[in-house]
Short mmCIF file of C-alpha atoms in Angstrom, two decimals:
data_model
loop_
_atom_site.label_atom_id
_atom_site.label_comp_id
_atom_site.label_asym_id
_atom_site.label_seq_id
_atom_site.Cartn_x
_atom_site.Cartn_y
_atom_site.Cartn_z
CA MET A 26 -43.72 -147.03 -117.09
CA HIS A 27 -46.84 -146.41 -114.98
CA ARG A 28 -47.45 -150.14 -114.77
CA ALA A 29 -43.88 -150.75 -113.62
CA VAL A 30 -44.17 -148.02 -110.99
CA GLU A 31 -47.46 -149.49 -109.76
CA ASN A 32 -45.82 -152.91 -109.48
CA MET A 33 -42.99 -151.39 -107.45
CA HIS A 34 -45.47 -149.70 -105.11
CA ARG A 35 -47.36 -152.97 -104.71
CA ARG A 36 -44.14 -154.84 -103.88
CA LEU A 37 -43.16 -152.13 -101.43
CA LYS A 38 -46.53 -152.35 -99.66
CA GLU A 39 -46.26 -156.13 -99.48
CA THR A 40 -42.72 -155.90 -98.06
CA LEU A 41 -43.78 -153.37 -95.43
CA ALA A 42 -46.83 -155.44 -94.48
CA GLN A 43 -44.69 -158.57 -94.11
CA LEU A 44 -42.15 -156.63 -92.02
CA LYS A 45 -44.92 -155.32 -89.80
CA ARG A 46 -46.22 -158.85 -89.20
CA CYS A 47 -42.69 -160.04 -88.38
CA LEU A 48 -42.25 -157.18 -85.92
CA GLU A 49 -45.54 -158.08 -84.23
CA ASP A 50 -44.42 -161.71 -83.91
CA LEU A 51 -40.88 -160.98 -82.72
CA TYR A 52 -41.59 -157.91 -80.56
CA PRO A 53 -45.15 -158.16 -79.20
CA VAL A 54 -44.57 -155.31 -76.75
CA LEU A 55 -42.52 -152.90 -78.87
CA SER A 56 -44.86 -153.42 -81.82
CA ARG A 57 -47.54 -151.59 -79.85
CA VAL A 58 -45.39 -148.43 -79.84
CA LYS A 59 -46.37 -146.67 -83.08
CA PRO A 60 -43.31 -144.35 -83.36
CA TRP A 61 -40.96 -147.33 -83.07
CA VAL A 62 -42.87 -149.29 -85.71
CA GLN A 63 -42.99 -146.26 -88.02
CA GLU A 64 -39.24 -145.75 -87.65
CA LYS A 65 -38.55 -149.39 -88.54
CA LEU A 66 -40.92 -149.21 -91.51
CA LYS A 67 -39.29 -145.97 -92.69
CA ILE A 68 -35.81 -147.53 -92.53
CA ALA A 69 -37.07 -150.58 -94.40
CA GLU A 70 -38.73 -148.39 -97.02
CA GLU A 71 -35.50 -146.43 -97.57
CA ASP A 72 -33.49 -149.64 -97.88
CA PHE A 73 -36.04 -151.08 -100.32
CA ILE A 74 -35.97 -147.95 -102.49
CA LEU A 75 -32.15 -147.94 -102.44
CA ASP A 76 -31.92 -151.63 -103.38
CA HIS A 77 -34.60 -151.47 -106.10
CA ARG A 78 -34.12 -147.97 -107.49
CA TRP A 79 -33.56 -149.25 -111.06
CA ASP A 80 -36.16 -152.06 -111.03
CA ALA A 81 -38.99 -149.84 -112.31
CA HIS A 82 -36.95 -148.69 -115.33
CA GLU A 83 -35.73 -152.21 -116.04
CA GLU A 84 -39.26 -153.64 -115.83
CA ALA A 85 -40.66 -150.85 -118.02
CA LEU A 86 -37.84 -151.44 -120.51
CA ALA A 87 -38.64 -155.18 -120.62
CA LEU A 88 -42.35 -154.48 -121.14
CA CYS A 89 -41.60 -152.05 -123.97
CA ARG A 90 -39.33 -154.59 -125.68
CA GLN A 91 -42.01 -157.28 -125.36
CA SER A 92 -44.51 -154.89 -126.97
CA HIS A 93 -41.95 -153.93 -129.70
CA LEU A 94 -41.93 -150.26 -128.74
CA GLU A 95 -38.47 -149.48 -130.07
CA GLN A 96 -38.55 -145.69 -129.68
CA THR A 97 -39.84 -145.83 -126.11
CA SER A 98 -37.25 -148.51 -125.30
CA TYR A 99 -34.50 -146.30 -126.71
CA PHE A 100 -35.45 -143.31 -124.54
CA LEU A 101 -35.90 -145.47 -121.42
CA GLN A 102 -32.47 -147.02 -122.04
CA ARG A 103 -30.94 -143.54 -122.39
CA ASP A 104 -32.64 -142.39 -119.21
CA LEU A 105 -31.48 -145.47 -117.29
CA SER A 106 -27.89 -145.08 -118.55
CA PHE A 107 -27.86 -141.41 -117.56
CA MET A 108 -29.12 -142.10 -114.04
CA ARG A 109 -26.65 -144.94 -113.53
CA GLU A 110 -23.53 -143.36 -115.00
CA ARG A 111 -23.78 -139.60 -115.50
CA GLU A 112 -26.04 -138.52 -112.63
CA PRO A 113 -23.66 -139.55 -109.77
CA VAL A 114 -20.76 -137.76 -111.47
CA LEU A 115 -22.80 -134.59 -112.01
CA LYS A 116 -24.07 -134.63 -108.43
CA GLN A 117 -20.54 -134.97 -107.13
CA GLU A 118 -19.36 -132.06 -109.28
CA LEU A 119 -22.32 -129.82 -108.45
CA SER A 120 -22.11 -130.59 -104.73
CA ARG A 121 -18.92 -128.55 -104.60
CA VAL A 122 -20.84 -125.42 -105.58
CA ARG A 123 -22.01 -123.79 -102.38
CA ASN A 124 -24.46 -120.93 -102.40
CA PRO A 125 -24.52 -118.66 -99.36
CA ASN A 126 -27.71 -118.37 -97.37
CA ARG A 127 -27.70 -114.60 -97.58
CA SER A 128 -25.84 -111.80 -99.36
CA PHE A 129 -25.33 -108.28 -98.05
CA HIS A 130 -24.96 -105.25 -100.31
CA TRP A 131 -23.11 -102.14 -99.13
CA ARG A 132 -23.59 -99.00 -101.21
CA THR A 133 -21.19 -96.05 -101.07
CA GLN A 134 -21.87 -92.73 -102.72
CA ILE A 135 -19.67 -91.49 -105.58
CA TRP A 136 -18.80 -87.93 -104.65
CA SER A 137 -17.80 -86.45 -107.99
CA PRO A 138 -20.36 -86.51 -110.85
CA HIS A 139 -17.47 -87.00 -113.28
CA HIS A 140 -16.97 -90.45 -111.77
CA TRP A 141 -20.60 -91.52 -112.11
CA ASN A 142 -21.14 -94.56 -114.31
CA VAL A 143 -23.43 -94.00 -117.29
CA ARG A 144 -24.76 -97.27 -118.66
CA LYS A 145 -26.40 -97.73 -122.06
CA VAL A 146 -29.00 -100.50 -122.28
CA PHE A 147 -30.19 -101.54 -125.73
CA GLN A 148 -31.95 -104.79 -126.72
CA GLY A 149 -30.84 -106.61 -123.58
CA GLU A 150 -27.18 -105.56 -123.85
CA SER A 151 -25.54 -103.15 -121.42
CA GLU A 152 -22.35 -101.12 -121.86
CA ILE A 153 -20.65 -98.28 -120.01
CA VAL A 154 -20.28 -95.05 -121.97
CA PRO A 155 -18.09 -92.03 -121.13
CA THR A 156 -19.56 -89.60 -118.62
CA VAL A 157 -20.34 -86.21 -120.21
CA ILE A 158 -21.64 -83.29 -118.14
CA SER A 159 -23.44 -80.32 -119.68
CA ARG A 160 -24.17 -76.98 -118.03
CA THR A 161 -27.51 -76.46 -119.75
CA SER A 162 -30.81 -78.11 -118.78
CA SER A 163 -32.55 -80.86 -120.77
CA SER A 164 -36.21 -81.73 -121.13
CA LEU A 165 -35.93 -85.48 -121.87
CA ALA A 166 -34.92 -87.25 -118.68
CA GLN A 167 -37.50 -90.05 -118.30
CA PRO A 168 -36.70 -93.51 -119.76
CA ARG A 169 -38.30 -94.09 -123.12
CA SER A 170 -40.71 -96.98 -123.72
CA ASP A 171 -39.69 -97.48 -127.36
CA PRO A 172 -37.72 -100.76 -127.53
CA ASN A 173 -35.92 -99.56 -130.68
CA GLN A 174 -34.25 -96.73 -128.77
CA PRO A 175 -31.52 -97.18 -126.15
CA VAL A 176 -32.07 -96.38 -122.49
CA TYR A 177 -29.43 -94.60 -120.43
CA LEU A 178 -29.03 -95.24 -116.72
CA VAL A 179 -26.75 -93.47 -114.29
CA GLU A 180 -25.17 -95.16 -111.28
CA LYS A 181 -24.31 -92.77 -108.49
CA GLN A 182 -23.20 -95.42 -106.01
CA ARG A 183 -20.64 -98.19 -105.80
CA MET A 184 -21.81 -101.50 -104.39
CA HIS A 185 -19.78 -104.00 -102.37
CA THR A 186 -21.16 -107.45 -101.63
CA THR A 187 -20.46 -109.79 -98.73
CA THR A 188 -21.99 -113.19 -97.99
CA THR A 189 -22.38 -115.62 -95.13
CA ARG A 190 -20.09 -118.05 -96.96
CA ILE A 191 -16.80 -116.84 -95.49
CA PRO A 192 -15.74 -117.35 -91.85
CA PHE A 193 -16.25 -114.45 -89.45
CA TRP A 194 -18.72 -112.90 -91.86
CA ARG A 195 -20.30 -110.80 -89.10
CA TRP A 196 -16.98 -109.05 -88.49
CA VAL A 197 -16.66 -108.53 -92.22
CA ASN A 198 -20.15 -107.02 -92.18
CA TYR A 199 -19.08 -104.78 -89.32
CA CYS A 200 -16.11 -103.47 -91.33
CA TYR A 201 -18.13 -102.92 -94.50
CA ARG A 202 -21.02 -101.34 -92.59
CA THR A 203 -18.62 -99.00 -90.83
CA TYR A 204 -16.93 -98.09 -94.09
CA SER A 205 -20.17 -97.48 -96.03
CA TRP A 206 -21.87 -95.56 -93.23
CA MET A 207 -18.78 -93.42 -92.63
CA TRP A 208 -18.30 -92.72 -96.36
CA ASN A 209 -21.96 -91.83 -96.88
CA ALA A 210 -22.04 -89.74 -93.67
CA MET A 211 -18.99 -87.79 -94.81
CA PHE A 212 -20.66 -87.26 -98.20
CA ILE A 213 -23.94 -86.07 -96.68
CA PHE A 214 -22.51 -83.92 -93.89
CA GLY A 215 -19.37 -82.81 -95.75
CA ILE A 216 -20.72 -82.23 -99.28
CA ILE A 217 -24.52 -82.20 -99.48
CA VAL A 218 -25.43 -80.18 -96.39
CA PRO A 219 -22.68 -77.47 -96.39
CA TRP A 220 -22.42 -77.01 -100.18
CA CYS A 221 -25.62 -78.23 -101.92
CA SER A 222 -28.50 -77.80 -99.47
CA PRO A 223 -30.80 -74.71 -99.20
CA VAL A 224 -28.96 -73.71 -95.98
CA SER A 225 -25.44 -74.30 -97.29
CA LEU A 226 -22.50 -71.91 -97.59
CA ARG A 227 -23.04 -71.86 -101.31
CA ALA A 228 -26.60 -70.61 -100.78
CA LEU A 229 -25.21 -67.91 -98.50
CA PHE A 230 -22.39 -66.49 -100.59
CA CYS A 231 -23.42 -67.12 -104.21
CA ILE A 232 -25.27 -64.45 -106.13
CA ARG A 233 -27.38 -66.51 -108.51
CA PRO A 234 -29.41 -69.66 -107.80
CA PHE A 235 -27.60 -72.91 -108.45
CA ILE A 236 -28.59 -76.46 -109.46
CA PRO A 237 -26.61 -79.03 -107.43
CA ASP A 238 -28.12 -82.25 -108.86
CA LEU A 239 -27.80 -83.73 -112.35
CA GLU A 240 -30.04 -85.95 -114.44
CA ILE A 241 -29.33 -88.03 -117.51
CA ASN A 242 -30.64 -87.21 -120.97
CA GLN A 243 -32.20 -90.16 -122.79
CA ILE A 244 -31.11 -88.97 -126.22
CA ASP A 245 -27.34 -88.89 -125.91
CA GLY A 246 -26.67 -90.01 -122.31
CA THR A 247 -25.34 -86.63 -121.22
CA LEU A 248 -25.77 -85.42 -117.63
CA TYR A 249 -27.74 -82.20 -117.45
CA PRO A 250 -28.68 -80.05 -114.44
CA ARG A 251 -31.95 -81.15 -112.82
CA LYS A 252 -34.40 -78.25 -112.88
CA SER A 253 -36.33 -79.58 -109.89
CA SER A 254 -33.22 -79.20 -107.70
CA LEU A 255 -32.96 -75.42 -108.22
CA THR A 256 -31.70 -73.90 -104.94
CA HIS A 257 -32.00 -70.18 -104.14
CA THR A 258 -29.27 -68.12 -102.50
CA LEU A 259 -29.43 -65.17 -100.12
CA CYS A 260 -29.40 -62.63 -102.93
CA SER A 261 -31.90 -64.53 -105.04
CA ARG A 262 -34.27 -64.84 -102.10
CA LEU A 263 -34.10 -61.06 -101.52
CA LEU A 264 -34.66 -60.48 -105.22
CA LEU A 265 -37.65 -62.86 -105.28
CA LEU A 266 -39.10 -61.22 -102.19
CA TRP A 267 -38.98 -57.67 -103.62
CA ARG A 268 -40.19 -58.86 -107.01
CA HIS A 269 -43.15 -60.40 -105.27
CA ILE A 270 -43.76 -57.12 -103.39
CA SER A 271 -43.55 -55.13 -106.63
CA LYS A 272 -45.92 -57.51 -108.38
CA SER A 273 -48.37 -57.32 -105.50
CA ARG A 274 -48.29 -53.49 -105.54
CA THR A 275 -48.75 -53.40 -109.33
CA GLU A 276 -51.73 -55.74 -109.17
CA PHE A 277 -53.30 -53.63 -106.42
CA GLU A 278 -52.90 -50.36 -108.31
CA SER A 279 -54.13 -51.88 -111.58
CA ARG A 280 -57.44 -53.10 -110.10
CA PRO A 281 -60.38 -50.63 -110.28
CA ASP A 282 -61.57 -48.85 -107.14
CA THR A 283 -64.76 -50.90 -106.60
CA GLY A 284 -64.11 -52.33 -103.15
CA PHE A 285 -65.90 -51.79 -99.86
CA ILE A 286 -63.19 -49.41 -98.76
CA GLY A 287 -61.79 -47.00 -101.30
CA LYS A 288 -58.21 -47.07 -102.48
CA GLY A 289 -57.51 -43.82 -100.67
CA PHE A 290 -57.52 -45.73 -97.37
CA SER A 291 -56.76 -49.27 -98.49
CA ARG A 292 -53.64 -48.09 -100.36
CA HIS A 293 -52.00 -47.24 -97.05
CA LEU A 294 -52.89 -50.67 -95.68
CA ASN A 295 -51.50 -52.35 -98.79
CA ARG A 296 -48.26 -50.39 -98.56
CA LEU A 297 -48.01 -51.26 -94.85
CA TRP A 298 -48.55 -54.96 -95.56
CA ASN A 299 -46.16 -55.17 -98.53
CA TYR A 300 -43.36 -52.77 -97.56
CA PHE A 301 -43.32 -53.22 -93.80
CA ILE A 302 -44.63 -56.70 -93.05
CA LYS A 303 -43.36 -58.52 -96.16
CA GLY A 304 -40.47 -56.33 -97.17
CA ALA A 305 -38.90 -55.06 -93.96
CA LEU A 306 -39.54 -58.11 -91.75
CA GLY A 307 -38.82 -60.58 -94.56
CA THR A 308 -35.59 -58.82 -95.43
CA LEU A 309 -34.52 -58.77 -91.78
CA LEU A 310 -35.22 -62.49 -91.48
CA ILE A 311 -33.35 -63.30 -94.68
CA VAL A 312 -30.41 -60.98 -93.97
CA PHE A 313 -29.88 -61.84 -90.30
CA PHE A 314 -31.57 -65.20 -89.57
CA PHE A 315 -30.74 -67.02 -92.82
CA PRO A 316 -26.94 -66.45 -92.60
CA LEU A 317 -26.96 -67.55 -88.98
CA VAL A 318 -28.78 -70.77 -89.91
CA CYS A 319 -26.48 -71.40 -92.86
CA LEU A 320 -23.31 -70.85 -90.85
CA SER A 321 -24.43 -72.92 -87.86
CA VAL A 322 -25.77 -75.80 -89.94
CA SER A 323 -22.72 -75.85 -92.20
CA PHE A 324 -20.31 -75.65 -89.28
CA LEU A 325 -22.05 -78.47 -87.39
CA SER A 326 -22.27 -80.56 -90.55
CA LEU A 327 -18.56 -80.12 -91.28
CA CYS A 328 -17.74 -81.03 -87.67
CA VAL A 329 -19.88 -84.17 -87.94
CA ALA A 330 -18.17 -85.09 -91.22
CA ALA A 331 -14.71 -84.39 -89.77
CA PHE A 332 -15.31 -86.65 -86.78
CA ALA A 333 -17.13 -89.37 -88.75
CA ALA A 334 -14.15 -91.64 -88.33
CA VAL A 335 -14.75 -91.46 -84.57
CA TRP A 336 -18.51 -91.70 -84.09
CA VAL A 337 -19.49 -93.97 -87.01
CA PRO A 338 -17.53 -97.03 -85.70
CA ALA A 339 -19.08 -96.44 -82.28
CA VAL A 340 -22.59 -96.27 -83.78
CA THR A 341 -21.92 -99.39 -85.83
CA PHE A 342 -20.67 -101.20 -82.75
CA ILE A 343 -23.79 -100.19 -80.81
CA PHE A 344 -25.94 -101.38 -83.72
CA HIS A 345 -24.22 -104.78 -83.63
CA LEU A 346 -24.79 -104.96 -79.88
CA VAL A 347 -28.47 -104.27 -80.54
CA MET A 348 -28.48 -107.13 -83.03
CA ILE A 349 -26.98 -109.38 -80.37
CA PHE A 350 -29.28 -108.45 -77.50
CA VAL A 351 -32.49 -107.26 -79.22
CA TYR A 352 -33.01 -108.28 -82.85
CA ASP A 353 -30.66 -109.86 -85.38
CA PHE A 354 -30.97 -107.82 -88.58
CA ASP A 355 -28.12 -109.79 -90.19
CA SER A 356 -29.75 -113.16 -89.66
CA PRO A 357 -28.51 -115.65 -92.29
CA GLY A 358 -32.08 -116.53 -93.19
CA LEU A 359 -32.22 -119.96 -91.57
CA PRO A 360 -35.29 -121.00 -89.55
CA ARG A 361 -33.91 -119.66 -86.31
CA ASN A 362 -34.86 -117.14 -83.68
CA LYS A 363 -33.97 -113.49 -84.39
CA VAL A 364 -35.15 -111.87 -81.15
CA CYS A 365 -32.95 -111.74 -78.03
CA MET A 366 -30.42 -114.38 -79.08
CA VAL A 367 -28.28 -113.96 -75.96
CA VAL A 368 -31.31 -114.33 -73.71
CA GLU A 369 -32.32 -117.42 -75.67
CA ALA A 370 -28.82 -118.89 -75.35
CA LEU A 371 -28.53 -118.14 -71.62
CA LEU A 372 -32.05 -118.96 -70.47
CA TRP A 373 -33.17 -121.65 -72.88
CA HIS A 374 -30.12 -123.46 -74.25
CA ILE A 375 -27.87 -123.23 -71.16
CA SER A 376 -30.26 -122.93 -68.19
CA VAL A 377 -33.21 -125.02 -69.38
CA LEU A 378 -31.75 -127.47 -71.90
CA GLY A 379 -28.26 -127.63 -70.41
CA VAL A 380 -28.92 -127.63 -66.66
CA LEU A 381 -32.59 -128.05 -65.83
CA GLN A 382 -33.39 -130.73 -68.40
CA PRO A 383 -30.62 -133.17 -67.28
CA ILE A 384 -31.59 -132.68 -63.62
CA LEU A 385 -35.25 -133.35 -64.41
CA ALA A 386 -34.29 -136.34 -66.57
CA LEU A 387 -32.26 -137.86 -63.70
CA LEU A 388 -35.07 -137.12 -61.25
CA VAL A 389 -37.66 -138.75 -63.48
CA ALA A 390 -35.44 -141.74 -64.30
CA LEU A 391 -34.16 -142.43 -60.76
CA VAL A 392 -37.09 -141.37 -58.57
CA ILE A 393 -40.41 -140.77 -60.32
CA CYS A 394 -40.34 -143.68 -62.77
CA PRO A 395 -39.36 -146.33 -60.15
CA ILE A 396 -42.00 -145.07 -57.72
CA ALA A 397 -44.63 -144.98 -60.48
CA SER A 398 -43.63 -148.48 -61.60
CA LEU A 399 -43.88 -149.78 -58.02
CA ILE A 400 -47.31 -148.21 -57.61
CA VAL A 401 -48.52 -149.69 -60.89
CA PHE A 402 -47.11 -153.11 -59.93
CA LEU A 403 -48.77 -153.07 -56.50
CA ALA A 404 -52.07 -151.91 -57.99
CA ALA A 405 -51.94 -154.67 -60.59
CA MET A 406 -51.16 -157.31 -57.97
CA ILE A 407 -53.97 -156.11 -55.69
CA ARG A 408 -56.39 -156.04 -58.62
CA CYS A 409 -55.33 -159.53 -59.72
CA CYS A 410 -55.74 -160.93 -56.19
CA CYS A 411 -59.15 -159.29 -55.81
CA ARG A 412 -60.27 -160.67 -59.16
CA LEU A 413 -59.07 -164.17 -58.25
CA ILE A 414 -60.82 -164.06 -54.86
CA TRP A 415 -64.00 -162.73 -56.47
CA ASP A 416 -63.94 -165.37 -59.24
CA VAL A 417 -63.33 -168.23 -56.79
CA ALA A 418 -66.08 -167.04 -54.47
CA MET A 419 -68.61 -166.55 -57.28
CA PHE A 420 -67.80 -169.95 -58.80
CA HIS A 421 -67.96 -172.04 -55.61
CA PHE A 422 -70.85 -170.26 -53.87
CA LEU A 423 -73.10 -169.25 -56.78
CA ILE A 424 -72.24 -170.62 -60.21
CA LYS A 425 -71.37 -174.17 -59.14
CA ARG A 426 -74.58 -174.53 -57.10
CA ARG A 427 -77.11 -172.44 -59.03
CA GLY A 428 -75.64 -171.74 -62.43
CA ARG A 429 -76.58 -173.38 -65.73
CA VAL A 430 -75.90 -172.81 -69.43
CA PRO A 431 -78.08 -169.87 -70.57
CA SER A 432 -79.91 -169.96 -73.88
CA SER A 433 -79.48 -166.20 -74.46
CA ASP A 434 -77.57 -163.18 -73.17
CA SER A 435 -78.86 -161.18 -70.21
CA TRP A 436 -77.76 -158.28 -67.98
CA LEU A 437 -76.06 -160.75 -65.63
CA VAL A 438 -74.09 -162.94 -68.05
CA LYS A 439 -72.99 -162.76 -71.68
CA ARG A 440 -72.19 -165.80 -73.77
CA ILE A 441 -68.74 -165.73 -75.35
CA ALA A 442 -68.35 -169.36 -76.52
CA GLY A 443 -70.32 -172.55 -76.73
CA PRO A 444 -73.09 -174.16 -78.79
CA GLY A 445 -74.78 -171.76 -81.16
CA LEU A 446 -71.83 -169.32 -81.08
CA SER A 447 -69.17 -171.32 -82.95
CA ASN A 448 -68.95 -174.48 -85.05
CA GLU A 449 -66.61 -176.17 -82.56
CA HIS A 450 -69.28 -176.60 -79.84
CA PHE A 451 -72.44 -178.76 -80.00
CA PHE A 452 -75.34 -179.71 -77.72
CA GLN A 453 -75.12 -183.23 -76.29
CA ILE A 454 -78.56 -184.91 -75.92
CA SER A 455 -79.88 -188.42 -75.27
CA PRO A 456 -81.51 -190.72 -77.93
CA GLU A 457 -84.92 -190.25 -76.30
CA GLN A 458 -84.61 -186.46 -76.62
CA ALA A 459 -83.52 -186.81 -80.23
CA LEU A 460 -86.51 -189.15 -80.97
CA ALA A 461 -88.90 -186.73 -79.29
CA ALA A 462 -87.50 -183.83 -81.28
CA PHE A 463 -87.77 -185.84 -84.50
CA GLU A 464 -91.41 -186.82 -83.74
CA ALA A 465 -92.24 -183.21 -82.92
CA LYS A 466 -90.70 -182.16 -86.22
CA LEU A 467 -92.68 -184.79 -88.15
CA GLU A 468 -95.95 -183.79 -86.47
CA THR A 469 -95.20 -180.15 -87.23
CA GLU A 470 -94.68 -181.01 -90.89
CA GLU A 471 -97.94 -183.00 -90.92
CA LEU A 472 -99.80 -180.06 -89.36
CA ASN A 473 -98.39 -177.73 -91.98
CA ALA A 474 -99.40 -180.09 -94.78
CA PHE A 475 -102.90 -180.46 -93.27
CA ARG A 476 -103.25 -176.67 -92.97
CA GLU A 477 -102.22 -176.10 -96.58
CA GLU A 478 -104.66 -178.76 -97.86
CA VAL A 479 -107.62 -177.44 -95.82
CA GLU A 480 -106.82 -173.86 -96.90
CA ARG A 481 -106.86 -175.01 -100.53
CA ILE A 482 -110.25 -176.70 -100.02
CA ILE A 483 -111.70 -173.58 -98.35
CA LEU A 484 -110.48 -171.28 -101.13
CA LEU A 485 -111.37 -173.69 -103.97
CA PRO A 486 -114.98 -172.38 -104.60
CA GLN A 487 -113.72 -168.79 -104.93
CA GLN A 488 -110.97 -169.88 -107.31
CA ILE A 489 -113.42 -171.90 -109.49
CA TYR A 490 -115.82 -168.96 -109.55
CA ARG A 491 -113.08 -166.51 -110.56
CA GLU A 492 -111.92 -168.84 -113.33
CA PHE A 493 -115.48 -169.23 -114.60
CA VAL A 494 -116.08 -165.48 -114.68
CA ALA A 495 -112.75 -164.85 -116.39
CA HIS A 496 -113.44 -167.58 -119.01
CA CYS A 497 -116.98 -166.43 -119.82
CA PHE A 498 -116.85 -162.64 -119.52
CA HIS A 499 -113.27 -161.77 -120.39
CA PRO A 500 -114.06 -161.47 -124.14
CA PHE A 501 -116.63 -158.81 -123.20
CA SER A 502 -114.08 -156.90 -121.05
CA ALA A 503 -116.09 -157.67 -117.91
CA THR A 504 -114.56 -158.06 -114.45
CA LEU A 505 -115.61 -159.77 -111.26
CA TYR A 506 -117.87 -157.71 -109.00
CA LYS A 507 -116.79 -158.38 -105.41
CA GLU A 508 -119.84 -157.14 -103.60
CA GLY A 509 -122.98 -158.77 -102.30
CA VAL A 510 -122.96 -162.57 -102.09
CA TYR A 511 -119.30 -162.86 -103.21
CA ARG A 512 -118.23 -160.52 -100.40
CA GLU A 513 -120.11 -162.69 -97.85
CA VAL A 514 -118.51 -165.87 -99.24
CA GLU A 515 -115.07 -164.27 -99.10
CA LYS A 516 -115.67 -163.10 -95.51
CA GLU A 517 -116.80 -166.56 -94.48
CA ALA A 518 -113.68 -168.08 -96.06
CA GLN A 519 -111.41 -165.68 -94.15
CA GLU A 520 -113.12 -166.62 -90.88
CA LEU A 521 -112.62 -170.31 -91.63
CA LEU A 522 -108.94 -169.71 -92.45
CA ALA A 523 -108.40 -167.77 -89.20
CA ALA A 524 -110.08 -170.54 -87.18
CA LEU A 525 -107.99 -173.17 -88.97
CA ARG A 526 -104.71 -171.36 -88.25
CA ASP A 527 -105.65 -170.86 -84.64
CA GLN A 528 -106.42 -174.54 -84.17
CA VAL A 529 -103.22 -175.62 -85.91
CA ASP A 530 -101.05 -173.27 -83.83
CA ARG A 531 -102.62 -174.46 -80.57
CA TYR A 532 -102.11 -178.09 -81.47
CA GLY A 533 -98.52 -177.44 -82.51
CA MET A 534 -97.73 -175.78 -79.18
CA TYR A 535 -99.37 -178.67 -77.33
CA VAL A 536 -97.24 -181.19 -79.25
CA VAL A 537 -94.01 -179.31 -78.49
CA GLU A 538 -94.80 -179.05 -74.79
CA GLU A 539 -95.75 -182.72 -74.62
CA LYS A 540 -92.48 -183.83 -76.22
#
């Protein structure tokens, strides 16, 4: 399969290279524009892939059958049949399934605990069990980590879902947002604040503390009062205050009289602090200030809940205006701008892209481009005329009279064609020049042969002496000692060689100049 895919890639590259050469031959100007060439190559590549999409599988199947790989051939044949027959049908069926870009969840509070949904989760299965409320507290409310025991969950809210799939989904969001906000506002300001909060009517008129919230028991799934939500009433606060005062007085009287100031004087200070500051002022605050706060808060909360149908739609409408002019919180999740959409539409899409861009395009196309083209044309004509005048003047006044073919490049001229630069150009000489060059070459060869022979004669005594020493003294592991007389002989030979080379070089230069 890899070999077949590599062959397909190679054929694709060859096709694209051939297409590129054809484009360069047919469109010599447009072929210099890289985006245009890339677009043509991309279209050709897509057409090639579409026309040869099964060739890799067919070639791999043929190679497997030639190699007698029956199992691999079977799976390749199944894969090819699936892609040819079943895949288009499945794509057509699955294309009808449209998933929305974004879903919105709207939660509304369930007012009555009797209508809460208690869900039992055990070993991955979930079921709704009847809601049972107990009046006594429970100690096991946290979910258990033992997988062999069920887990109970309580749902105190109903959830409605909307998506961007339907038309006018923003108006649907407006209706659901208004409904959920109004329902939850009525629950908070009509139930929680006036009846369940620490400053509610219930806290004002009840005698004993009450527990407004419930929690679920993980043993049997029963709803029990949550101890952490214990709320004190007016009477219970007074009772707690005077119990605290009594406890403080008892602790003071039970401690021994070992302080800096004796109990005879500090007792009066303690009574003043507990009975007057804590007791009298605290009682006055609880009796007079606490009912006023409870009544005012409860009355305002009930008024807010009663008029929720009036102010919640207005708040929701203002929120949607903010999403239009400031930031789009309900953006469908596409790669689009979320900030100041109206400003973007008015300034960018309408003013710039709709009005300014066409005007600038017409201005550039009808005024700037023709003027620029005329300027470029005039500059090219002036440059061409100047170059022609310069070339004619240089040729007739300088090159024709003084110029000749240079043997090498210089700062003034540079050779681009001619003898020595390509095989299509040759030097044309006379027979006399050719004979002189041949004689000079022969004499040079004779000089070289003479120099080699004389060098051999000069170095012959040293070579004979080295061979004699090596033949006689090599069995005794002796070597030639190159000092004394041998060093003088060697120095004399080097001087003779240098003189010989100097004479040969001088004669060679004389022969070349003479020819």
